[in-house]
Coordinates of C-alpha atoms in Angstrom, one line a residue:
X57 CA 30.8 0.4 -6.3
X58 CA 32.9 -2.6 -6.9
X59 CA 33.9 -4.6 -3.9
X60 CA 37.5 -5.6 -3.9
X61 CA 38.3 -9.3 -3.9
X62 CA 40.7 -10.7 -1.3
X63 CA 44.3 -10.0 -2.4
X64 CA 45.1 -13.6 -3.1
X65 CA 47.8 -13.0 -5.7
X66 CA 49.5 -10.4 -3.6
X67 CA 49.4 -12.6 -0.5
X68 CA 50.8 -15.4 -2.6
X69 CA 53.6 -13.2 -3.7
X70 CA 54.3 -12.2 -0.1
X71 CA 54.3 -15.8 1.0
X72 CA 56.6 -16.7 -1.8
X73 CA 59.0 -14.1 -0.6
X74 CA 58.7 -15.5 2.9
X75 CA 59.3 -19.0 1.6
X76 CA 62.3 -18.0 -0.4
X77 CA 63.9 -16.4 2.7
X78 CA 64.3 -19.9 4.0
X79 CA 67.3 -20.4 1.7
X80 CA 68.9 -17.2 2.7
X81 CA 72.4 -17.7 4.3
X82 CA 72.7 -21.3 3.0
X83 CA 74.9 -22.7 0.3
X84 CA 73.1 -23.5 -3.0
X85 CA 73.0 -27.2 -3.9
X86 CA 76.1 -28.6 -5.6
X87 CA 75.6 -29.2 -9.3
X88 CA 75.6 -32.6 -10.6
X89 CA 78.3 -33.7 -13.1
X90 CA 76.2 -33.3 -16.1
X91 CA 75.4 -29.7 -15.0
X92 CA 79.0 -28.5 -14.8
X93 CA 78.9 -27.0 -18.3
X94 CA 76.3 -24.4 -17.2
X95 CA 77.5 -23.9 -13.7
X96 CA 79.4 -20.7 -14.4
X97 CA 76.4 -19.1 -16.2
X98 CA 74.1 -20.1 -13.4
X99 CA 76.5 -18.7 -10.8
X100 CA 76.5 -15.4 -12.6
X101 CA 72.8 -15.3 -12.9
X102 CA 72.4 -16.1 -9.2
X103 CA 74.8 -13.4 -8.2
X104 CA 73.0 -10.9 -10.4
X105 CA 69.6 -11.9 -9.1
X106 CA 70.9 -11.6 -5.6
X107 CA 72.3 -8.2 -6.2
X108 CA 69.0 -7.0 -7.7
X109 CA 67.2 -8.6 -4.8
X110 CA 69.4 -6.8 -2.3
X111 CA 68.8 -3.5 -4.1
X112 CA 65.1 -4.2 -4.0
X113 CA 65.2 -5.1 -0.3
X114 CA 67.1 -1.9 0.5
X115 CA 64.5 0.2 -1.2
X116 CA 61.7 -1.8 0.4
X117 CA 63.3 -1.5 3.8
X118 CA 63.6 2.3 3.5
X119 CA 60.0 2.6 2.1
X120 CA 58.5 0.3 4.7
X121 CA 60.4 2.1 7.5
X122 CA 59.1 5.5 6.5
X123 CA 55.6 4.0 6.0
X124 CA 55.7 2.5 9.5
X125 CA 56.9 5.7 11.1
X126 CA 54.1 7.7 9.3
X127 CA 51.7 5.6 11.3
X128 CA 53.6 5.2 14.5
X129 CA 53.8 8.9 14.7
X130 CA 50.2 8.9 15.8
X131 CA 51.2 7.3 19.1
X132 CA 54.6 9.1 19.4
X133 CA 56.7 6.2 18.4
X134 CA 59.1 5.5 15.6
X135 CA 61.7 2.9 14.4
X136 CA 65.2 3.4 13.2
X137 CA 66.0 0.0 11.9
X138 CA 63.2 -2.1 10.5
X139 CA 64.9 -5.4 11.2
X140 CA 65.9 -4.8 14.8
X141 CA 63.2 -2.4 16.2
X142 CA 60.4 -4.9 15.5
X143 CA 62.1 -7.8 17.1
X144 CA 60.6 -7.3 20.6
X145 CA 57.1 -7.2 19.2
X146 CA 56.2 -4.0 21.1
X147 CA 56.3 -1.6 18.1
X148 CA 54.7 -4.3 15.9
X149 CA 51.8 -4.4 18.3
X150 CA 51.5 -0.6 18.3
X151 CA 51.5 -0.6 14.5
X152 CA 48.7 -3.1 14.3
X153 CA 46.7 -1.2 16.9
X154 CA 47.0 2.1 14.9
X155 CA 46.1 0.4 11.6
X156 CA 43.2 -1.7 12.9
X157 CA 41.8 0.7 15.5
X158 CA 41.5 -2.2 17.9
X159 CA 43.2 -2.9 21.2
X160 CA 45.6 -5.9 21.2
X161 CA 46.7 -7.8 24.2
X162 CA 49.1 -5.8 26.3
X163 CA 52.8 -6.7 25.4
X164 CA 54.7 -8.7 28.0
X165 CA 57.4 -6.7 29.8
X166 CA 60.9 -7.9 29.7
X167 CA 63.8 -8.0 27.2
X168 CA 64.4 -11.7 27.2
X169 CA 63.9 -13.6 23.9
X170 CA 60.9 -15.5 25.4
X171 CA 59.2 -12.2 26.0
X172 CA 59.9 -11.0 22.5
X173 CA 58.6 -14.3 21.1
X174 CA 55.4 -14.0 23.1
X175 CA 54.8 -10.4 22.0
X176 CA 55.3 -11.3 18.3
X177 CA 53.1 -14.3 18.7
X178 CA 50.3 -12.0 20.0
X179 CA 50.7 -9.8 16.9
X180 CA 50.7 -12.8 14.5
X181 CA 47.7 -14.3 16.2
X182 CA 45.8 -11.0 15.8
X183 CA 46.6 -11.1 12.0
X184 CA 45.3 -14.6 11.8
X185 CA 42.1 -13.5 13.5
X186 CA 41.9 -10.8 10.8
X187 CA 42.0 -13.6 8.2
X188 CA 45.5 -12.7 7.1
X189 CA 47.2 -15.8 5.8
X190 CA 50.7 -16.2 7.1
X191 CA 52.8 -19.0 5.5
X192 CA 56.3 -20.0 6.5
X193 CA 56.6 -17.2 9.0
X194 CA 56.8 -17.5 12.8
X195 CA 57.5 -15.3 15.7
X196 CA 61.1 -16.6 15.9
X197 CA 61.8 -15.3 12.3
X198 CA 60.9 -11.8 13.3
X199 CA 62.7 -12.0 16.6
X200 CA 65.8 -13.3 14.8
X201 CA 65.6 -10.3 12.4
X202 CA 65.1 -12.3 9.2
X203 CA 65.2 -9.6 6.5
X204 CA 63.1 -11.2 3.9
X205 CA 60.5 -12.5 6.3
X206 CA 60.3 -9.2 8.1
X207 CA 59.8 -7.4 4.8
X208 CA 57.3 -10.0 3.7
X209 CA 55.4 -9.5 7.0
X210 CA 55.2 -5.7 6.6
X211 CA 54.1 -6.1 3.0
X212 CA 51.4 -8.5 4.1
X213 CA 50.2 -5.9 6.7
X214 CA 50.2 -3.2 4.0
X215 CA 48.1 -5.4 1.8
X216 CA 45.6 -6.1 4.5
X217 CA 45.2 -2.7 6.0
X218 CA 46.0 -0.3 3.2
X219 CA 45.3 -1.9 -0.1
X220 CA 42.6 -4.5 0.5
X221 CA 40.2 -1.8 1.7
X222 CA 40.3 0.1 -1.6
X223 CA 37.0 0.5 -3.3
X224 CA 36.6 2.0 -6.8
X225 CA 33.4 3.2 -8.3
X226 CA 32.8 1.8 -11.8
X227 CA 29.8 1.7 -14.1
X228 CA 29.5 -2.0 -13.5
X229 CA 28.9 -2.4 -9.8
X230 CA 29.0 -6.1 -10.1
X231 CA 32.7 -6.1 -11.3
X232 CA 35.1 -7.6 -8.8
X233 CA 38.8 -6.6 -8.9
X234 CA 41.9 -7.4 -6.9
X235 CA 43.3 -4.8 -4.6
X236 CA 46.2 -3.9 -6.9
X237 CA 44.0 -3.8 -10.0
X238 CA 41.5 -1.6 -8.1
X239 CA 44.3 0.8 -7.1
X240 CA 45.6 0.8 -10.7
X241 CA 42.2 1.6 -12.0
X242 CA 41.9 4.5 -9.5
X243 CA 45.2 6.0 -10.7
X244 CA 44.1 5.6 -14.3
X245 CA 40.7 7.3 -13.7
X246 CA 42.3 10.2 -11.8
X247 CA 45.1 10.8 -14.4
X248 CA 42.9 10.3 -17.5
X249 CA 43.4 13.2 -19.9
X250 CA 46.8 14.3 -18.6
X251 CA 49.4 14.5 -21.4
X252 CA 52.2 11.9 -21.4
X253 CA 50.7 10.1 -18.4
X254 CA 49.8 6.5 -19.1
X255 CA 49.7 4.4 -16.0
X256 CA 49.8 0.7 -16.8
X257 CA 51.7 -0.7 -13.8
X258 CA 53.3 0.3 -10.5
X259 CA 56.9 0.3 -11.9
X260 CA 57.9 1.9 -15.1
X261 CA 54.8 4.1 -15.4
X262 CA 56.0 6.2 -12.5
X263 CA 59.7 6.8 -13.4
X264 CA 59.3 10.2 -15.0
X265 CA 57.3 11.7 -12.0
X266 CA 54.4 12.9 -14.2
X267 CA 52.1 10.3 -12.8
X268 CA 52.7 11.5 -9.2
X269 CA 52.3 15.1 -10.3
X270 CA 49.1 14.3 -12.2
X271 CA 47.6 12.7 -9.1
X272 CA 48.4 15.7 -6.9
X273 CA 47.2 18.2 -9.6
X274 CA 43.9 16.3 -10.0
X275 CA 43.0 16.8 -6.4
X276 CA 44.9 20.0 -5.6
X277 CA 45.5 22.0 -8.8
X278 CA 46.5 25.0 -6.6
X279 CA 49.8 23.5 -5.3
X280 CA 51.4 22.2 -8.5
X281 CA 51.6 23.6 -12.0
X282 CA 51.5 20.5 -14.2
X283 CA 51.9 22.4 -17.5
X284 CA 55.5 23.4 -16.5
X285 CA 56.6 19.7 -16.1
X286 CA 58.3 17.8 -18.9
X287 CA 58.9 14.2 -19.3
X288 CA 62.6 14.6 -19.9
X289 CA 63.2 16.1 -16.4
X290 CA 62.3 13.0 -14.4
X291 CA 64.4 13.8 -11.3
X292 CA 62.9 17.3 -10.9
X293 CA 59.4 16.0 -11.5
X294 CA 59.9 13.3 -8.8
X295 CA 61.6 15.6 -6.3
X296 CA 59.0 18.3 -6.8
X297 CA 56.1 15.9 -6.5
X298 CA 57.5 14.2 -3.3
X299 CA 58.4 17.5 -1.7
X300 CA 55.0 19.0 -2.5
X301 CA 53.2 15.9 -1.1
X302 CA 55.2 16.1 2.1
X303 CA 55.0 19.9 2.6
X304 CA 51.5 20.6 1.3
X305 CA 49.7 17.4 2.0
X306 CA 51.6 16.1 5.0
X307 CA 52.4 12.7 3.3
X308 CA 55.6 11.0 4.4
X309 CA 58.3 11.0 1.8
X310 CA 58.5 7.2 1.4
X311 CA 60.6 7.3 -1.7
X312 CA 63.4 9.3 -3.1
X313 CA 63.8 10.2 -6.8
X314 CA 66.7 7.8 -7.2
X315 CA 64.5 5.0 -5.9
X316 CA 62.0 5.5 -8.8
X317 CA 64.2 6.9 -11.6
X318 CA 65.7 3.5 -12.3
X319 CA 65.1 0.9 -15.0
X320 CA 62.8 -1.3 -12.9
X321 CA 61.4 0.5 -9.8
X322 CA 60.4 -1.7 -6.9
X323 CA 56.7 -2.4 -7.3
X324 CA 55.9 -2.9 -3.7
X325 CA 57.6 0.4 -2.7
X326 CA 55.9 2.4 -5.4
X327 CA 52.6 0.7 -4.6
X328 CA 53.0 1.5 -0.9
X329 CA 53.7 5.2 -1.7
X330 CA 50.8 5.4 -4.1
X331 CA 48.5 3.9 -1.5
X332 CA 49.3 6.7 0.8
X333 CA 48.1 9.1 -1.9
X334 CA 44.9 7.2 -2.3
X335 CA 44.1 7.2 1.4
X336 CA 44.9 10.9 1.7
X337 CA 42.8 12.0 -1.2
X338 CA 40.0 9.6 -0.2
X339 CA 40.1 11.2 3.2
X340 CA 40.1 14.7 1.7
X341 CA 37.1 13.7 -0.4
X342 CA 35.4 12.3 2.7
X343 CA 36.0 15.6 4.5
X344 CA 34.5 17.5 1.6
X345 CA 31.6 15.1 1.7
X346 CA 31.4 15.6 5.4
X347 CA 31.3 19.3 4.9
X348 CA 28.5 18.9 2.4
X349 CA 26.8 16.5 4.8
X350 CA 27.0 19.0 7.6
X351 CA 25.5 21.6 5.3
X352 CA 22.9 19.1 4.4
X353 CA 22.2 18.4 8.0
X354 CA 21.7 22.1 8.7
X355 CA 19.3 22.3 5.8
X356 CA 17.5 19.3 7.1
X357 CA 17.3 20.9 10.6
X358 CA 15.8 24.0 9.1
X359 CA 13.5 21.9 6.9
X360 CA 12.4 19.9 10.0
X361 CA 11.7 23.1 11.9
X362 CA 9.5 24.3 9.1
X363 CA 7.7 21.0 8.8
X364 CA 7.3 21.0 12.6
X365 CA 5.7 24.4 12.6
X366 CA 3.5 23.3 9.8
X367 CA 2.4 20.2 11.7
X368 CA 1.6 22.3 14.8
X369 CA -0.4 24.8 12.7
X370 CA -2.4 22.1 10.9
X371 CA -2.9 20.2 14.2
X372 CA -4.3 23.4 15.9
X373 CA -6.6 24.1 12.9
X374 CA -7.9 20.5 12.9
X375 CA -8.5 20.4 16.6
X376 CA -10.2 23.8 16.6
X377 CA -12.5 22.6 13.8
X378 CA -13.3 19.4 15.8
X379 CA -14.1 21.4 18.9
X380 CA -16.4 23.7 17.0
X381 CA -18.1 20.9 15.0
X382 CA -18.9 18.7 18.0
X383 CA -21.4 21.2 19.7
X384 CA -22.8 22.0 16.3
X385 CA -23.7 18.5 15.4
X386 CA -24.9 17.5 18.9
X387 CA -27.6 20.2 18.7
X388 CA -30.8 18.1 19.1
X389 CA -33.2 20.8 18.0
X390 CA -35.1 19.5 15.0
X391 CA -37.5 21.1 12.6
X392 CA -41.1 20.2 13.5
X393 CA -42.0 19.0 10.1
X394 CA -41.2 16.2 7.8
X395 CA -39.7 18.4 5.1
X396 CA -37.7 20.3 7.7
X397 CA -36.2 17.1 9.2
X398 CA -35.5 15.9 5.6
X399 CA -33.5 19.1 4.9
X400 CA -31.6 18.7 8.1
X401 CA -30.8 15.1 7.2
X402 CA -29.6 16.2 3.8
X403 CA -27.4 18.8 5.4
X404 CA -26.0 16.3 7.8
X405 CA -25.3 13.8 4.9
X406 CA -23.5 16.6 3.0
X407 CA -21.3 17.1 6.1
X408 CA -20.5 13.4 6.3
X409 CA -19.8 13.0 2.6
X410 CA -18.2 16.4 1.8
X411 CA -16.8 18.3 4.7
X412 CA -15.7 15.5 7.0
X413 CA -13.7 13.4 4.4
X414 CA -11.6 16.5 3.7
X415 CA -10.8 16.8 7.4
X416 CA -10.1 13.1 7.6
X417 CA -7.6 13.5 4.8
X418 CA -6.0 16.4 6.8
X419 CA -5.8 14.1 9.8
X420 CA -4.0 11.4 7.6
X421 CA -1.7 14.1 6.2
X422 CA -0.8 15.1 9.8
X423 CA 0.1 11.5 10.5
X424 CA 2.3 11.3 7.4
X425 CA 3.9 14.7 8.3
X426 CA 4.7 13.5 11.8
X427 CA 6.1 10.3 10.4
X428 CA 8.3 12.2 8.0
X429 CA 9.6 14.4 10.8
X430 CA 10.4 11.4 13.0
X431 CA 12.1 9.6 10.0
X432 CA 14.3 12.6 9.2
X433 CA 15.2 13.0 12.9
X434 CA 15.9 9.3 13.2
X435 CA 18.0 9.3 10.1
X436 CA 20.2 12.1 11.6
X437 CA 20.4 10.3 15.0
X438 CA 18.5 13.2 16.6
X439 CA 16.0 13.2 19.4
X440 CA 12.5 12.4 18.2
X441 CA 10.0 15.3 18.0
X442 CA 7.4 15.4 20.7
X443 CA 4.4 17.5 19.8
X444 CA 3.2 20.1 22.2
X445 CA 0.6 19.1 24.8
X446 CA -2.7 18.4 23.2
X447 CA -1.4 18.2 19.6
X448 CA -0.1 14.7 19.4
X449 CA -1.6 12.2 17.1
X450 CA -3.0 10.4 20.1
X451 CA -4.8 13.6 21.2
X452 CA -6.1 14.2 17.6
X453 CA -7.3 10.6 17.5
X454 CA -9.2 11.0 20.8
X455 CA -10.8 14.2 19.6
X456 CA -11.7 12.5 16.3
X457 CA -13.3 9.7 18.3
X458 CA -15.4 12.2 20.2
X459 CA -16.4 13.7 16.9
X460 CA -17.4 10.4 15.4
X461 CA -19.4 9.5 18.5
X462 CA -21.3 12.9 18.3
X463 CA -21.8 12.3 14.6
X464 CA -23.3 8.8 15.2
X465 CA -25.6 10.1 17.9
X466 CA -26.7 12.9 15.7
X467 CA -27.4 10.5 12.8
X468 CA -29.4 8.2 15.1
X469 CA -31.4 11.1 16.5
X470 CA -32.1 12.5 13.0
X471 CA -33.2 9.2 11.7
X472 CA -35.4 8.6 14.7
X473 CA -37.0 12.1 14.3
X474 CA -37.4 11.4 10.6
X475 CA -39.3 8.2 11.4
X476 CA -41.4 10.1 14.0
X477 CA -42.3 12.8 11.5
X478 CA -43.1 10.3 8.8
X479 CA -45.4 8.5 11.3
X480 CA -47.0 11.8 12.2
X481 CA -47.5 12.7 8.5
X482 CA -49.1 9.3 8.0
X483 CA -51.3 9.9 11.0
X484 CA -52.3 13.3 9.7
X485 CA -53.1 11.9 6.3
X486 CA -55.1 9.1 7.9
X487 CA -57.0 11.7 10.0
X488 CA -57.7 13.9 7.0
X489 CA -59.0 10.9 5.0
X490 CA -61.3 9.7 7.8
X491 CA -62.4 13.3 8.7
X492 CA -63.5 13.9 5.2
X493 CA -65.5 10.7 5.2
X494 CA -67.0 11.5 8.6
X495 CA -68.0 15.0 7.6
X496 CA -69.6 13.7 4.4
X497 CA -71.5 11.1 6.4
X498 CA -72.6 13.6 9.0
X499 CA -73.9 16.0 6.4
X500 CA -75.8 13.3 4.6
X501 CA -77.4 12.0 7.8
X502 CA -78.2 15.5 9.0
X503 CA -80.1 16.1 5.7
X504 CA -81.8 12.7 6.1
X505 CA -83.1 13.2 9.7
X506 CA -84.2 16.8 8.8
X507 CA -87.0 15.3 6.6
X508 CA -90.4 14.6 8.2
X509 CA -92.3 12.6 5.5
X510 CA -93.9 10.3 8.1
X511 CA -97.2 9.7 6.2
X512 CA -100.9 10.4 7.2
X513 CA -101.9 7.2 8.8
X514 CA -100.7 5.0 11.6
X515 CA -99.1 2.3 9.5
X516 CA -97.1 4.9 7.6
X517 CA -96.0 6.7 10.7
X518 CA -95.1 3.4 12.4
X519 CA -93.1 2.4 9.3
X520 CA -91.3 5.8 9.5
X521 CA -90.6 5.1 13.1
X522 CA -89.0 1.8 12.2
X523 CA -86.9 3.5 9.6
X524 CA -85.9 6.1 12.2
X525 CA -84.9 3.4 14.6
X526 CA -82.7 1.9 11.9
X527 CA -81.2 5.3 11.4
X528 CA -80.6 5.6 15.1
X529 CA -78.9 2.2 15.2
X530 CA -76.7 3.2 12.3
X531 CA -75.8 6.5 14.0
X532 CA -75.1 4.7 17.2
X533 CA -72.8 2.2 15.6
X534 CA -71.1 5.0 13.7
X535 CA -70.0 6.6 17.0
X536 CA -67.0 4.2 17.1
X537 CA -65.8 5.6 13.8
X538 CA -66.2 9.1 15.2
X539 CA -64.2 8.1 18.2
X540 CA -61.3 6.8 16.0
X541 CA -61.1 10.2 14.3
X542 CA -61.0 11.8 17.8
X543 CA -58.3 9.5 18.9
X544 CA -56.2 10.2 15.8
X545 CA -56.5 13.9 16.4
X546 CA -55.5 13.5 20.0
X547 CA -52.5 11.4 19.0
X548 CA -51.4 13.9 16.4
X549 CA -51.7 16.7 19.0
X550 CA -49.8 14.8 21.7
X551 CA -46.9 14.0 19.3
X552 CA -46.6 17.7 18.5
X553 CA -47.6 17.7 14.9
X554 CA -46.8 21.0 13.3
X555 CA -50.3 21.4 11.8
X556 CA -52.1 20.3 14.9
X557 CA -54.3 23.5 15.0
X558 CA -55.9 22.6 11.7
X559 CA -56.4 19.0 12.9
X560 CA -58.0 20.2 16.2
X561 CA -60.3 22.6 14.3
X562 CA -61.4 19.9 12.0
X563 CA -62.0 17.6 15.0
X564 CA -64.1 20.2 16.8
X565 CA -66.1 20.7 13.6
X566 CA -66.8 17.0 13.5
X567 CA -67.8 17.0 17.2
X568 CA -70.2 19.9 16.5
X569 CA -71.8 18.2 13.6
X570 CA -72.0 15.0 15.6
X571 CA -73.8 16.8 18.4
X572 CA -76.1 18.5 15.9
X573 CA -76.9 15.1 14.3
X574 CA -77.8 13.6 17.7
X575 CA -80.0 16.5 18.5
X576 CA -81.8 16.2 15.1
X577 CA -82.3 12.5 15.6
X578 CA -83.7 13.0 19.1
X579 CA -86.1 15.7 17.9
X580 CA -87.2 13.6 15.0
X581 CA -87.9 10.7 17.3
X582 CA -90.0 13.0 19.5
X583 CA -92.0 14.2 16.5
X584 CA -92.5 10.6 15.4
X585 CA -93.7 9.5 18.8
X586 CA -96.2 12.4 18.8
X587 CA -97.5 11.5 15.4
X588 CA -97.9 7.9 16.4
X589 CA -99.8 8.9 19.5
X590 CA -102.1 11.1 17.5
X591 CA -102.6 8.5 14.8
X592 CA -103.7 6.1 17.5
X593 CA -106.2 8.6 18.8
X594 CA -107.6 9.0 15.3
X595 CA -107.7 5.3 15.0
X596 CA -109.8 5.1 18.2
X597 CA -112.1 7.8 16.8
X598 CA -112.6 5.9 13.6
X599 CA -113.5 2.8 15.6
X600 CA -116.0 4.9 17.6
X601 CA -117.6 6.4 14.5
X602 CA -118.0 3.0 12.9
X603 CA -119.6 1.7 16.1
X604 CA -122.0 4.7 16.3
X605 CA -123.0 4.2 12.6
X606 CA -123.7 0.6 13.3
X607 CA -126.0 1.7 16.2
X608 CA -127.8 4.2 14.0
X609 CA -128.4 1.6 11.4
X610 CA -130.1 -0.5 14.1
X611 CA -132.2 2.4 15.2
X612 CA -130.6 2.7 18.5
X613 CA -129.4 6.2 18.0
X614 CA -131.9 8.8 16.9
X615 CA -131.9 12.4 17.4
X616 CA -129.0 11.9 19.8
X617 CA -126.6 11.5 17.0
X618 CA -127.8 14.6 15.4
X619 CA -127.5 16.4 18.6
X620 CA -123.9 15.0 19.0
X621 CA -123.2 16.2 15.5
X622 CA -123.8 19.8 16.7
X623 CA -126.1 20.9 14.0
X624 CA -126.5 17.7 12.1
X625 CA -124.6 15.9 9.5
X626 CA -124.3 18.9 7.4
X627 CA -121.9 20.5 9.9
X628 CA -119.2 17.8 9.1
X629 CA -120.0 17.4 5.5
X630 CA -117.2 18.4 3.2
X631 CA -114.4 18.4 5.9
X632 CA -112.4 15.9 7.9
X633 CA -110.0 16.0 10.7
X634 CA -106.4 15.1 9.7
X635 CA -103.0 15.4 11.6
X636 CA -100.3 17.7 10.2
X637 CA -97.3 15.7 9.2
X638 CA -95.1 18.8 9.9
X639 CA -96.5 19.9 13.3
X640 CA -98.6 16.9 14.5
X641 CA -101.6 19.2 15.1
X642 CA -105.1 18.2 14.0
X643 CA -107.4 20.4 11.9
X644 CA -110.3 20.3 9.4
X645 CA -109.6 19.8 5.8
X646 CA -111.9 19.1 2.8
X647 CA -112.2 15.5 2.0
X648 CA -112.0 16.1 -1.7
X649 CA -108.7 18.1 -1.1
X650 CA -107.1 15.8 1.4
X651 CA -107.5 12.8 -0.8
X652 CA -107.2 10.6 2.3
X653 CA -108.3 7.0 2.6
X654 CA -111.8 6.3 3.9
X655 CA -110.4 5.3 7.3
X656 CA -108.4 8.5 7.8
X657 CA -111.2 11.2 7.7
X658 CA -114.5 11.8 9.6
X659 CA -117.3 13.6 7.8
X660 CA -119.8 15.8 9.5
X661 CA -122.7 13.6 8.6
X662 CA -121.0 10.7 10.4
X663 CA -119.7 8.7 7.5
X664 CA -116.1 7.6 7.6
X665 CA -114.1 7.7 4.4
X666 CA -116.8 8.9 2.1
X667 CA -116.9 12.1 0.1
X668 CA -120.3 13.9 -0.3

């Protein structure tokens, strides 16, 4: 779209016309003596130019008058004579109000000259505010009815409010054209391809009427048959085009055929008439565009309704999913095993990485959808859409916040439970390891204390007692380790370990073995103590026998020893009294079988430690 440059050349032409009007009614300067030879020629030329100018002014007056009436008809006003009816400034003010669409200062009432001057001044001041350059024209010129200046003023108004606003679409949107050139380009574009129509100006190109007919046919081919027109029948073409424009299009007949079918038609008059065609067809196009726009608006309304229904449906689905998901993920029931909790954590991670992102994307799509709805409504100056209660983006965001809070709490709880299960698993593994060690130790010590290889003399039995005391000390110190296992079992049980029954059974087994071991140790000590007591008795007996033998050697004992022997020495010969290492009882045993040391057996003949 090329913006039209200010109509500087046209304004200059109008101002030149206004300036030339200053010499109207005055005598031309007297020629100097050396110019007398050409005076006659110049006088003829001046008279001819004046005649042509008068003809031009007549056509312009008629055209401008009709043009003004075509606009004043909107406010039920009209003028009869252009030069006299604008003098009071009232109709001039009305014309400017119609053209600009603005309200001018109210005209001063009264018919005196001063009132007319004031009203015309208001109109001229308004034009200056519209950046219309007025040169050599004042309110008194219009009030006095100056023909040329009045025509120049109207032409300036036409330029400003009818021609300067023309905009022509071209391929080069940066191209800048004058208003007249833009209008000429528009005419050329619309009549391109019509035979014998070649618009190069606003004068001779319009004389045959084909250009006017082509313009009408281009926009309304139903009201004019261009093929029946011929270039030679100019008057008919013009009359037919003007009548058709007036009757079918409602355009004021600003020109008559005789005004155009001349050697040099008045450019301003033709241009003024062509401008009326331009504005009418532009308005017609605008109405067509408006119709399309209304259809487009209706389509947009239907589209917005569909989008709105889609938004509400998607919002309902998302909110329903959130309300179902929150109770599901807030379920704090966990599997009572490490593998079970790990599976739950994997399922939760899958929810966070697969299912939830899709719903988050749906939430973002809802925001985009609502923004699209509001943008379309705003573009059409319609009231913005308000979602139903509970389905706004704010409501969705609040529900999503509750979901994320529940998700965070669930994740924290899962990870806490996972840590607890890992700790329990480590405790169970630690218990199993220690329990195996304790059971092995208990079995070995039970086997150890079940053996009674104490020996057959007092030193051996006392040595066995010392070893036994060492075993007791070791067992006593080992009780702390047994207690650790019991505490581990108790901790595992209190934490609700899933395999706590096995742990408790193993703990009970350890306790039973520990009790059995303590009983075996106690019984073994008893047997050792009995052996020691018996060995001490034997030791005393050995001492006694030695003493008695010593007395016999000295002759102090005689037959008494034999009597003590209960049958003599022969009754003890070949046997001895020894303690049983298994039962602690004392009984006879052959000396050569017992293989005991001399101090550990008593023969029947009274000798100690000697075989017979």
